[in-house]
CSV table of C-alpha atoms in Angstrom, one decimal:
chain,number,residue,atom,x,y,z
A,1,ASP,CA,-5.6,18.0,8.3
A,2,LYS,CA,-2.0,18.1,9.5
A,3,ASP,CA,0.0,20.5,11.7
A,4,PHE,CA,4.0,20.4,11.1
A,5,PHE,CA,6.7,21.0,13.5
A,6,SER,CA,10.5,21.1,13.0
A,7,SER,CA,13.2,20.3,15.7
A,8,ASN,CA,16.6,20.0,14.9
A,9,ASN,CA,17.2,17.0,12.9
A,10,TYR,CA,13.6,15.9,12.8
A,11,LYS,CA,10.8,16.9,11.0
A,12,LEU,CA,7.1,16.4,12.8
A,13,ALA,CA,3.8,16.3,11.8
A,14,LEU,CA,0.3,15.7,13.6
A,15,SER,CA,-1.9,14.2,11.2
A,16,TRP,CA,-5.9,13.3,11.9
A,17,ASP,CA,-8.5,11.9,10.2
A,18,ASN,CA,-10.9,8.5,10.9
A,19,TYR,CA,-7.8,6.9,12.6
A,20,GLY,CA,-7.7,9.6,15.2
A,21,LYS,CA,-4.3,11.8,15.8
A,22,ILE,CA,-1.1,10.1,14.3
A,23,LEU,CA,2.2,11.6,14.9
A,24,LEU,CA,4.5,11.4,12.1
A,25,ALA,CA,8.3,11.5,12.5
A,26,ARG,CA,11.0,11.8,9.7
A,27,GLN,CA,14.8,12.1,10.3
A,28,GLU,CA,16.3,14.8,8.4
A,29,GLY,CA,17.4,13.6,5.0
A,30,LYS,CA,15.1,11.0,4.9
A,31,ALA,CA,12.5,11.9,2.4
A,32,ASP,CA,8.8,10.6,2.0
A,33,LEU,CA,8.8,8.4,-1.1
A,34,LEU,CA,5.4,8.0,-3.1
A,35,MET,CA,6.1,4.4,-4.8
A,36,GLU,CA,3.6,4.9,-7.3
A,37,SER,CA,0.9,7.3,-7.8
A,38,PHE,CA,-2.3,5.7,-9.2
A,39,SER,CA,-2.3,4.9,-13.0
A,40,ASP,CA,-5.8,5.6,-14.4
A,41,ASP,CA,-4.7,3.3,-17.3
A,42,VAL,CA,-6.8,0.3,-16.1
A,43,PRO,CA,-5.0,-2.2,-18.6
A,44,GLU,CA,-1.5,-1.6,-16.8
A,45,TYR,CA,-3.3,-3.8,-13.8
A,46,THR,CA,-3.2,-7.7,-13.8
A,47,LEU,CA,-6.4,-8.7,-12.2
A,48,GLY,CA,-6.6,-12.3,-10.8
A,49,GLY,CA,-8.7,-14.8,-8.8
A,50,ASP,CA,-12.0,-13.3,-8.3
A,51,ILE,CA,-11.9,-10.2,-9.9
A,52,ASP,CA,-13.7,-9.8,-13.2
A,53,SER,CA,-13.6,-6.4,-14.2
A,54,ALA,CA,-12.0,-3.1,-13.2
A,55,ALA,CA,-12.7,0.7,-13.7
A,56,VAL,CA,-11.6,4.0,-12.4
A,57,ASP,CA,-13.7,5.3,-9.8
A,58,SER,CA,-13.3,8.9,-9.3
A,59,LEU,CA,-15.8,9.1,-6.4
A,60,TYR,CA,-13.9,7.1,-3.7
A,61,TYR,CA,-10.4,7.8,-3.5
A,62,ARG,CA,-8.2,8.9,-0.7
A,63,GLU,CA,-5.4,10.7,-2.8
A,64,GLY,CA,-5.1,12.0,-6.3
A,65,ALA,CA,-8.1,12.3,-8.2
A,66,SER,CA,-9.1,8.7,-8.4
A,67,SER,CA,-8.9,4.7,-7.4
A,68,LEU,CA,-9.1,1.5,-9.1
A,69,ARG,CA,-12.7,-0.2,-8.5
A,70,PHE,CA,-13.0,-3.6,-9.4
A,71,ASN,CA,-15.8,-6.3,-9.3
A,72,VAL,CA,-15.6,-9.5,-7.4
A,73,VAL,CA,-17.3,-12.5,-8.5
A,74,ALA,CA,-16.5,-14.4,-5.1
A,75,SER,CA,-15.8,-18.0,-6.7
A,76,VAL,CA,-12.0,-19.2,-5.4
A,77,GLY,CA,-11.7,-16.9,-2.3
A,78,TYR,CA,-9.1,-14.6,-3.2
A,79,SER,CA,-8.6,-11.6,-5.4
A,80,THR,CA,-5.1,-9.9,-6.7
A,81,ILE,CA,-4.3,-6.8,-8.4
A,82,SER,CA,-0.8,-6.5,-10.0
A,83,ARG,CA,1.1,-4.0,-11.8
A,84,VAL,CA,5.0,-3.9,-13.1
A,85,LEU,CA,5.7,-0.1,-13.0
A,86,PRO,CA,7.6,1.4,-16.1
A,87,GLU,CA,10.6,2.4,-14.1
A,88,GLY,CA,12.1,1.0,-10.9
A,89,ILE,CA,12.4,2.7,-7.6
A,90,ASP,CA,15.4,2.3,-5.1
A,91,LEU,CA,14.0,1.7,-1.9
A,92,ASP,CA,17.8,0.9,-0.7
A,93,SER,CA,17.7,3.8,2.0
A,94,TYR,CA,14.6,2.9,3.4
A,95,TRP,CA,15.4,-1.0,3.8
A,96,ARG,CA,14.6,-2.3,7.2
A,97,GLN,CA,13.7,1.5,8.3
A,98,GLY,CA,10.5,2.6,6.6
A,99,SER,CA,7.2,1.4,6.4
A,100,LEU,CA,4.8,0.6,3.1
A,101,PHE,CA,1.6,2.2,3.8
A,102,LEU,CA,-1.6,1.4,1.3
A,103,HIS,CA,-5.2,2.8,1.5
A,104,ILE,CA,-7.8,0.2,0.9
A,105,TYR,CA,-11.2,0.5,0.4
A,106,LEU,CA,-13.2,-2.9,1.8
A,107,PRO,CA,-17.0,-3.0,0.3
A,108,VAL,CA,-17.2,-6.5,2.4
A,109,ALA,CA,-15.5,-7.9,5.2
A,110,VAL,CA,-12.3,-10.1,4.1
A,111,ASP,CA,-10.3,-12.7,6.1
A,112,ASN,CA,-7.0,-11.1,5.3
A,113,LEU,CA,-4.5,-9.1,2.7
A,114,GLY,CA,-1.1,-9.7,1.5
A,115,ILE,CA,1.1,-7.4,-0.1
A,116,ARG,CA,4.3,-8.2,-2.6
A,117,TYR,CA,7.0,-5.8,-3.9
A,118,GLY,CA,10.2,-6.5,-5.5
A,119,SER,CA,12.0,-6.6,-8.6
A,120,SER,CA,10.1,-9.3,-10.4
A,121,THR,CA,7.1,-11.8,-10.0
A,122,SER,CA,9.5,-14.2,-8.5
A,123,ASP,CA,11.8,-12.0,-6.8
A,124,TYR,CA,9.8,-9.8,-3.9
A,125,TYR,CA,9.4,-9.2,-0.4
A,126,GLU,CA,6.1,-10.1,1.0
A,127,ALA,CA,3.8,-9.4,4.0
A,128,THR,CA,1.0,-11.9,4.7
A,129,GLY,CA,-2.1,-12.5,7.0
A,130,ILE,CA,-2.5,-8.7,7.3
A,131,THR,CA,-5.8,-8.5,9.6
A,132,THR,CA,-5.5,-5.0,11.4
A,133,ASP,CA,-5.3,-1.7,10.2
A,134,ILE,CA,-2.7,0.8,11.4
A,135,THR,CA,-4.1,1.3,14.7
A,136,GLY,CA,-4.5,-2.4,15.4
A,137,ALA,CA,-8.1,-2.1,14.9
A,138,ASP,CA,-9.4,-5.5,12.6
A,139,LEU,CA,-10.2,-4.8,9.1
A,140,ARG,CA,-13.5,-3.2,8.3
A,141,VAL,CA,-15.9,-2.6,5.6
A,142,GLY,CA,-14.9,0.9,4.2
A,143,TRP,CA,-11.7,2.8,4.3
A,144,ASN,CA,-8.3,0.9,5.9
A,145,LEU,CA,-5.1,2.1,6.2
A,146,ILE,CA,-2.5,-0.6,6.2
A,147,LYS,CA,0.9,-0.1,7.8
A,148,VAL,CA,3.6,-2.8,6.9
A,149,PRO,CA,7.0,-2.2,8.3
A,150,MET,CA,9.7,-3.2,6.2
A,151,SER,CA,11.4,-4.5,8.7
A,152,SER,CA,8.6,-7.6,8.9
A,153,VAL,CA,8.6,-8.8,5.6
A,154,THR,CA,9.7,-12.1,4.2
A,155,GLU,CA,11.9,-12.3,1.3
A,156,VAL,CA,11.2,-14.5,-1.8
A,157,GLY,CA,13.7,-15.1,-4.2
A,158,SER,CA,16.4,-12.5,-4.8
A,159,PRO,CA,14.8,-9.4,-5.1
A,160,ASP,CA,17.0,-6.0,-5.7
A,161,PHE,CA,15.7,-3.5,-3.5
A,162,THR,CA,17.1,-0.6,-5.9
A,163,ASP,CA,15.1,-1.7,-8.6
A,164,VAL,CA,11.6,-2.4,-7.3
A,165,ASP,CA,9.1,-2.2,-10.1
A,166,TYR,CA,6.6,-4.8,-9.3
A,167,TYR,CA,3.8,-5.0,-6.5
A,168,ARG,CA,0.6,-7.3,-6.0
A,169,ILE,CA,-1.8,-6.7,-3.5
A,170,ILE,CA,-4.0,-10.2,-2.5
A,171,ILE,CA,-7.4,-10.0,-0.8
A,172,ASN,CA,-8.6,-13.3,0.7
A,173,HIS,CA,-12.1,-13.4,1.3
A,174,ALA,CA,-14.8,-16.1,1.7
A,175,GLY,CA,-15.4,-17.9,-1.8
């Protein structure tokens, strides 16, 4: 649930769910950007590490009507999910100002997460060693909302922030 407020140059929303109440603020003229709505075309995703298969899951999801569910065989200690979008997204006006949010369901405990996004597999921004959710609590079994401030990412190669079309989620777990 959300309650919305407007005040001069800012729009405010009060949201609450499993994380408690969260105040969301947005400066006038800056829009929310949904980088990618889930694609139920499973072959569009590249699976790696300990993931042996994936499927659309219409039972467990946070937005839209489904999510990507995958099986982990736990042999090398990490799992990856990557996707190249059909068209790049211009994130230039959000650079060093916004945050990336990710809902992820963890059926078992993990060591940490990593997120990459950029213009290719060799030119990207990366956040590694993510061990807490948006509230600062340790990652837990079940749904976790992850927040990655764009000001805290590491640049690898020469990513083009005006043409972001690649992302990868890395899940580090016991092998």
